[in-house]
Every structure is written in structure tokens, then in C-alpha cells.
Coordinates of C-alpha atoms in Angstrom, one line a residue:
Chain A
M1 CA 88.5 11.4 -24.6
A2 CA 89.1 8.5 -22.4
D3 CA 92.0 6.2 -22.0
T4 CA 90.6 3.1 -22.6
S5 CA 94.3 1.1 -23.2
A6 CA 94.2 -0.4 -19.4
I7 CA 90.5 -1.5 -19.4
P8 CA 90.6 -5.3 -21.0
A9 CA 88.4 -5.7 -24.0
P10 CA 85.3 -8.8 -23.9
V11 CA 87.4 -11.7 -25.3
G12 CA 86.0 -13.9 -27.7
L13 CA 82.8 -11.8 -28.3
P14 CA 80.8 -13.6 -31.1
R15 CA 80.2 -11.5 -33.7
T16 CA 78.3 -13.1 -35.8
A17 CA 74.8 -14.1 -36.2
P18 CA 73.6 -16.6 -33.8
T19 CA 71.6 -18.8 -35.7
S20 CA 72.2 -19.2 -39.8
G21 CA 69.6 -20.1 -42.2
L22 CA 71.2 -23.0 -42.9
F23 CA 70.9 -24.4 -39.4
E24 CA 67.3 -23.6 -38.9
K25 CA 66.9 -25.7 -42.3
L26 CA 68.3 -28.4 -41.2
T27 CA 66.5 -28.4 -37.7
T28 CA 63.6 -28.3 -40.0
V29 CA 63.8 -31.0 -42.2
L30 CA 65.4 -33.2 -39.6
G31 CA 62.5 -32.6 -37.3
V32 CA 60.1 -33.7 -40.1
L33 CA 61.9 -36.6 -40.7
T34 CA 61.7 -37.8 -36.9
L35 CA 58.6 -37.4 -36.5
V36 CA 57.7 -39.6 -39.5
A37 CA 60.2 -41.9 -38.4
M38 CA 59.0 -41.9 -34.8
A39 CA 55.5 -42.6 -36.1
V40 CA 56.5 -46.1 -38.1
A41 CA 58.3 -47.1 -35.1
T42 CA 55.5 -46.5 -33.0
Y43 CA 53.0 -48.6 -35.6
L44 CA 55.9 -51.4 -35.8
A45 CA 55.7 -51.9 -32.1
L46 CA 52.6 -51.8 -31.4
V47 CA 50.7 -53.0 -34.1
Y48 CA 53.3 -54.8 -36.5
A49 CA 55.7 -56.8 -34.4
P50 CA 54.4 -59.8 -33.0
R51 CA 53.2 -60.5 -29.3
D52 CA 55.7 -62.3 -27.5
A53 CA 54.4 -66.0 -26.2
L54 CA 56.1 -65.3 -22.8
T55 CA 55.7 -61.8 -21.0
G56 CA 52.8 -60.6 -23.5
Q57 CA 52.1 -56.8 -24.4
V58 CA 54.2 -55.8 -21.8
Q59 CA 57.1 -56.9 -24.3
R60 CA 56.5 -54.0 -26.2
I61 CA 58.1 -51.8 -23.7
F62 CA 61.4 -53.2 -25.6
Y63 CA 60.9 -51.3 -28.2
F64 CA 61.7 -48.0 -26.5
H65 CA 63.4 -48.7 -23.3
V66 CA 65.9 -50.3 -25.5
P67 CA 66.4 -47.3 -27.9
A68 CA 66.2 -45.1 -24.7
A69 CA 69.6 -47.0 -23.5
W70 CA 71.1 -46.7 -26.3
V71 CA 70.2 -42.4 -27.0
G72 CA 72.0 -42.2 -23.5
F73 CA 74.9 -43.9 -24.2
L74 CA 75.5 -42.3 -27.1
A75 CA 74.7 -38.6 -25.2
F76 CA 77.3 -39.5 -22.8
F77 CA 80.1 -40.7 -25.4
V78 CA 79.5 -37.0 -27.4
V79 CA 79.3 -35.8 -24.0
F80 CA 83.0 -37.8 -23.5
V81 CA 84.3 -36.4 -26.6
A82 CA 83.5 -33.0 -26.4
S83 CA 85.0 -32.8 -23.0
I84 CA 88.1 -33.9 -24.1
G85 CA 87.7 -31.3 -26.7
Y86 CA 87.0 -28.5 -24.5
L87 CA 89.8 -29.5 -22.3
W88 CA 92.3 -29.6 -25.5
R89 CA 90.9 -26.5 -27.1
R90 CA 88.8 -24.1 -24.7
T91 CA 86.6 -23.0 -27.2
T92 CA 82.9 -22.5 -26.1
A93 CA 81.8 -24.7 -29.3
W94 CA 83.1 -28.0 -27.8
D95 CA 81.3 -26.7 -24.0
A96 CA 78.0 -26.6 -25.9
V97 CA 77.9 -29.7 -27.4
A98 CA 79.0 -31.4 -24.3
R99 CA 76.4 -29.5 -21.7
S100 CA 73.6 -30.0 -24.5
S101 CA 74.0 -33.6 -24.7
A102 CA 74.5 -34.4 -21.2
E103 CA 70.9 -32.9 -20.5
I104 CA 69.5 -35.1 -23.4
G105 CA 71.2 -38.1 -22.0
L106 CA 69.9 -37.5 -18.6
L107 CA 66.4 -37.3 -20.0
F108 CA 66.9 -40.2 -22.1
T109 CA 68.4 -42.3 -18.7
T110 CA 65.1 -41.0 -16.9
I111 CA 63.2 -42.7 -19.5
M112 CA 65.4 -45.9 -19.8
L113 CA 64.8 -46.5 -16.0
V114 CA 61.1 -45.5 -15.6
T115 CA 60.5 -47.7 -18.4
G116 CA 62.4 -50.5 -17.2
S117 CA 61.3 -50.1 -14.1
I118 CA 57.7 -50.7 -15.3
W119 CA 58.5 -53.6 -17.1
G120 CA 59.7 -55.1 -14.1
K121 CA 56.5 -54.8 -12.3
P122 CA 54.9 -57.6 -14.2
V123 CA 57.8 -59.4 -15.4
W124 CA 59.7 -59.8 -12.2
G125 CA 57.0 -58.9 -9.2
T126 CA 58.8 -55.6 -8.5
W127 CA 59.3 -51.9 -9.6
W128 CA 62.9 -51.8 -8.6
S129 CA 66.0 -54.6 -7.5
W130 CA 69.3 -53.9 -6.7
D131 CA 70.3 -56.0 -9.2
P132 CA 74.2 -55.0 -10.9
K133 CA 72.5 -53.7 -14.2
L134 CA 69.6 -51.7 -13.0
T135 CA 72.4 -49.9 -9.8
T136 CA 74.7 -49.5 -12.4
S137 CA 72.7 -47.2 -14.2
L138 CA 70.8 -45.6 -11.5
I139 CA 74.4 -44.4 -10.6
L140 CA 74.9 -43.4 -14.4
W141 CA 72.3 -41.2 -13.7
F142 CA 73.4 -39.7 -10.8
I143 CA 76.8 -39.0 -12.5
Y144 CA 75.3 -36.9 -14.9
L145 CA 72.7 -35.4 -12.8
G146 CA 76.0 -34.2 -10.6
Y147 CA 77.1 -33.3 -14.1
L148 CA 74.6 -30.7 -14.8
M149 CA 74.2 -29.4 -11.0
L150 CA 78.3 -28.8 -10.9
R151 CA 77.6 -26.5 -14.1
A152 CA 74.5 -24.7 -12.3
Y153 CA 76.2 -24.0 -9.2
A154 CA 80.1 -23.6 -10.1
P155 CA 81.1 -19.8 -9.3
T156 CA 82.0 -19.3 -13.0
R157 CA 80.8 -20.6 -16.4
E158 CA 84.6 -21.0 -17.4
Q159 CA 85.3 -23.0 -14.2
G160 CA 82.0 -24.9 -14.3
A161 CA 82.8 -25.8 -18.0
R162 CA 86.2 -27.3 -17.1
Y163 CA 85.1 -29.2 -13.8
A164 CA 82.2 -30.4 -15.9
A165 CA 84.6 -31.4 -18.8
V166 CA 87.0 -33.5 -16.4
L167 CA 83.4 -35.4 -14.7
G168 CA 82.5 -35.8 -18.3
I169 CA 85.4 -38.0 -19.4
V170 CA 85.6 -39.7 -15.7
G171 CA 81.8 -40.6 -15.5
F172 CA 82.2 -41.8 -18.7
V173 CA 83.2 -44.9 -17.5
D174 CA 80.2 -45.9 -15.9
V175 CA 78.8 -47.0 -19.4
P176 CA 80.5 -50.0 -20.4
I177 CA 80.0 -51.3 -17.1
V178 CA 76.2 -50.4 -17.3
Y179 CA 76.2 -52.3 -21.1
L180 CA 78.6 -55.0 -19.3
A181 CA 76.9 -55.6 -16.6
T182 CA 75.0 -58.5 -17.7
T183 CA 78.3 -60.1 -19.1
W184 CA 80.0 -59.3 -15.9
W185 CA 77.5 -60.8 -13.3
R186 CA 74.6 -62.9 -12.7
T187 CA 71.8 -60.8 -13.0
L188 CA 67.8 -60.6 -13.2
H189 CA 68.3 -58.3 -16.5
P190 CA 67.7 -60.0 -19.7
E191 CA 71.0 -60.4 -22.0
A192 CA 71.9 -58.8 -25.1
V193 CA 69.4 -60.5 -27.7
I194 CA 71.4 -59.0 -30.4
T195 CA 74.9 -60.3 -30.9
P196 CA 78.0 -60.8 -33.7
E197 CA 76.2 -64.3 -34.0
G198 CA 72.6 -62.5 -35.2
A199 CA 69.7 -61.8 -33.5
A200 CA 67.7 -64.0 -31.1
M201 CA 64.1 -62.8 -31.7
D202 CA 61.1 -62.8 -34.5
P203 CA 62.1 -60.8 -37.7
R204 CA 59.5 -58.6 -37.3
M205 CA 60.5 -57.9 -33.7
L206 CA 64.0 -57.2 -35.1
L207 CA 62.3 -54.7 -38.1
A208 CA 60.5 -53.1 -35.1
F209 CA 63.8 -52.7 -32.4
L210 CA 66.1 -51.4 -35.6
V211 CA 63.3 -48.6 -37.0
S212 CA 62.7 -47.5 -33.1
L213 CA 66.7 -47.4 -32.7
G214 CA 66.7 -45.4 -35.5
A215 CA 64.2 -43.3 -35.3
F216 CA 65.6 -42.1 -31.6
T217 CA 68.9 -41.5 -33.0
L218 CA 67.1 -39.1 -35.3
L219 CA 65.4 -37.7 -32.2
Y220 CA 68.8 -37.2 -30.4
G221 CA 70.2 -35.2 -33.9
Y222 CA 66.9 -33.1 -33.6
L223 CA 67.1 -32.1 -30.0
M224 CA 71.0 -31.6 -30.5
L225 CA 70.3 -29.2 -32.9
R226 CA 67.8 -27.2 -30.9
R227 CA 69.5 -27.4 -27.7
V228 CA 73.0 -26.5 -29.3
R229 CA 70.9 -23.4 -30.5
I230 CA 69.9 -22.3 -27.6
E231 CA 73.5 -22.6 -26.2
R232 CA 74.6 -20.1 -28.9
L233 CA 71.8 -18.3 -28.3
Q234 CA 72.7 -18.1 -24.3
E235 CA 76.6 -16.8 -25.6
R236 CA 75.6 -14.3 -27.6
V237 CA 73.4 -12.4 -24.8
E238 CA 76.4 -12.8 -22.4
A239 CA 78.3 -11.3 -24.9
L240 CA 76.1 -8.0 -25.5
E241 CA 75.8 -8.0 -21.7
D242 CA 79.6 -8.0 -21.4
D243 CA 80.1 -5.6 -24.5
A244 CA 77.3 -3.5 -22.2
A245 CA 79.5 -3.6 -18.9
Y246 CA 82.5 -3.2 -20.6
T247 CA 80.9 0.2 -22.6
R248 CA 79.4 1.8 -19.1
E249 CA 82.9 1.1 -17.2
V250 CA 85.1 3.1 -20.1
P251 CA 82.9 6.6 -19.2
A252 CA 83.3 5.2 -15.4
R253 CA 86.8 5.2 -15.8
G254 CA 87.5 8.3 -17.9
Chain B
M1 CA 46.8 -53.6 -13.7
D2 CA 46.6 -55.8 -16.5
S3 CA 49.7 -56.3 -18.9
L4 CA 48.7 -53.7 -21.4
S5 CA 48.2 -51.3 -18.9
Y6 CA 51.9 -51.7 -18.2
L7 CA 52.7 -51.1 -21.9
I8 CA 50.5 -48.3 -22.1
A9 CA 52.0 -46.4 -19.2
A10 CA 55.4 -47.1 -20.2
L11 CA 54.4 -45.1 -23.9
A12 CA 52.9 -42.2 -22.1
V13 CA 56.0 -41.4 -20.3
T14 CA 58.2 -41.7 -23.0
I15 CA 55.9 -39.7 -25.4
I16 CA 55.1 -37.0 -22.3
S17 CA 58.6 -37.2 -21.2
I18 CA 60.0 -35.8 -24.9
I19 CA 57.2 -33.6 -25.5
V20 CA 57.6 -31.7 -22.2
Y21 CA 61.2 -31.6 -23.1
V22 CA 60.8 -30.2 -27.1
Y23 CA 58.2 -27.6 -25.1
Y24 CA 60.7 -26.4 -23.1
L25 CA 63.3 -25.9 -25.7
G26 CA 60.9 -24.1 -27.6
Q27 CA 59.9 -21.5 -24.8
R28 CA 64.0 -20.8 -24.0
T29 CA 64.9 -20.4 -27.6
R30 CA 62.4 -17.7 -27.6
E31 CA 63.3 -16.3 -24.3
L32 CA 66.4 -15.8 -25.8
R33 CA 65.4 -14.5 -29.2
R34 CA 63.3 -11.7 -27.2
D35 CA 66.4 -11.1 -25.0
L36 CA 68.8 -11.1 -27.5
A37 CA 66.2 -8.7 -29.8
A38 CA 65.7 -6.0 -26.8
M39 CA 69.3 -5.9 -26.4
E40 CA 70.7 -5.6 -30.1
Q41 CA 67.3 -2.9 -30.1
A42 CA 68.9 -0.8 -26.7
Q43 CA 72.8 -1.3 -28.3
H44 CA 71.4 0.5 -31.6
S45 CA 69.8 3.0 -30.0
G46 CA 72.6 3.8 -27.4
R47 CA 75.2 4.3 -30.4
Q48 CA 72.8 6.8 -32.4

């Protein structure tokens, strides 16, 4: 029999099923809830909320532009926390959460930038302005695009995870800068309409906005569950590949 | 373009982006499940 003592066994091979029944059920329930919430939010934004007296129908873009920005910020906060978790514990679970959240955050930041640009054309008369809020938002988009590229082109998965975790922590610094840009600098971008003092808008507009914010947050949760499941499946496939390579290597050495 | 056209364009960008991403996630999950089933089958056959 071949002596296998000198060959390192694959480390951290997940032996459990990649997806549990509970995980599947939770994803389905959240998917249905998200769909209903998105339908209600769309109705409230397009029909229930009154037409803005100053900017007209184009103001309704606000009901999905701001929630998209919120989901982007939330996703990057999750990347920040999961990156700290990964550097601290070095477990693939934290890395899977960070990677998944970064991808979803980039999607919603793209939606935020595009819908903001579409809103800007009729209101400002231009698709884009190098305004502090817009510029810092574009920088944020590039940071997380770089984050995903870093992972894609790193020599090994472990190295990619480590470098990306550092970028996920450092890159998050731009999120409060984007949020506070309207306070810190003179900017074309409208200021926050909801402050600790109250909301400067019609109650029907506020309801439509809050429902949309909730619906987008549910959507983030649903997409995260599905994206993390892909990471778990990917890990399982890679583990089986390692296992197969290990099995082939043993007789070759013997 | 009138005000309504901008609203429709922004709504379309949002909805299409989300649908395309959900479709991508579904495709990726199916591919990985297929690969996993094939590898587990191969592993099972190898042990017998």
C-alpha cells in the first residue's frame, strides 16, 4: 500500500450538503415577499404618490434612485464587516459574504448612477456634472469594480480574498464621503429630504419612499441568499476537484 | 424627450438590470449543480 503520510490532505473540505432545505425555503419565502413588496412599491411610486409641482413626473425616479443608493451603501457596509471577519478568522464563509455583497453593491451603484444621470438631464440640462456628490459616487463605483477585478485576477483564491478584504475595508471610507458630500461641499445634488428634524415632503410621497426603501432592502436580502448559495456550491465543486487531484496523486507517488 | 419618457427610461434600466442579474444567478446555480452532480457521480463510480 502506498505511504500517504507525506502528502498533505485537502484542508477545510466541506463535507456537508452545500444547500440545506431551510436555506432553500427561506430563499423562496423571501423571493415571494420581495416580489409583492416591489409590486406595491412600484404602484405607490407611479400612481399613489402625487406629481411633483416643480419637476413633474421625472421626480418619481427618486423612489428607486435613492433606494438603489441605500442598497449600494448597505452592501458595501456588509463587505466592510465581512472583510474584517475574514482577516480575523480566515474562514471562507466571511469571504463568500464579502464577495457576494460587493457584486450586488456594484449592481445597485450602477443603477443609482444611471438613474441619477437620467434624472439630471431634464432637471439640470446635462447627463453628467463633475459635482462632488456625483464624482465621489463614481469613485465608489470604480473602487468596487476594482475589488471584483482584484479577486478575478489574483494568482490564488486565498490571495484574492486577502487583498480584496483590505480593499473592502479601505474602500468603505468613500461611503460616508458620498453620503455627506451635500453637507460638506456646494453641490448641484439635492440635499437629504429626511433628517432627524423630520421629512420635507408630502406624507403620500414619504409613504411611497419608505415602502420602496423596504422593498429594495428585501431585494438585497433575497439576492444575497442566492449569491451566497452560489459561493457555497462553488466551494463544494472546488473541494471535490481537490479531492480528485489528491486521490490521483496518491497512487502516482506510491 | 418629455418628462415621462425619462421616468420610463429610468424605470426600465432598474427593472431590466435586476431581472438580468436574477437570471444570471439562476443560470450560474444550475451550472454549478450540474457540475457537482457529475463530480459526485464520478467520485461514487471511482469508489465502487
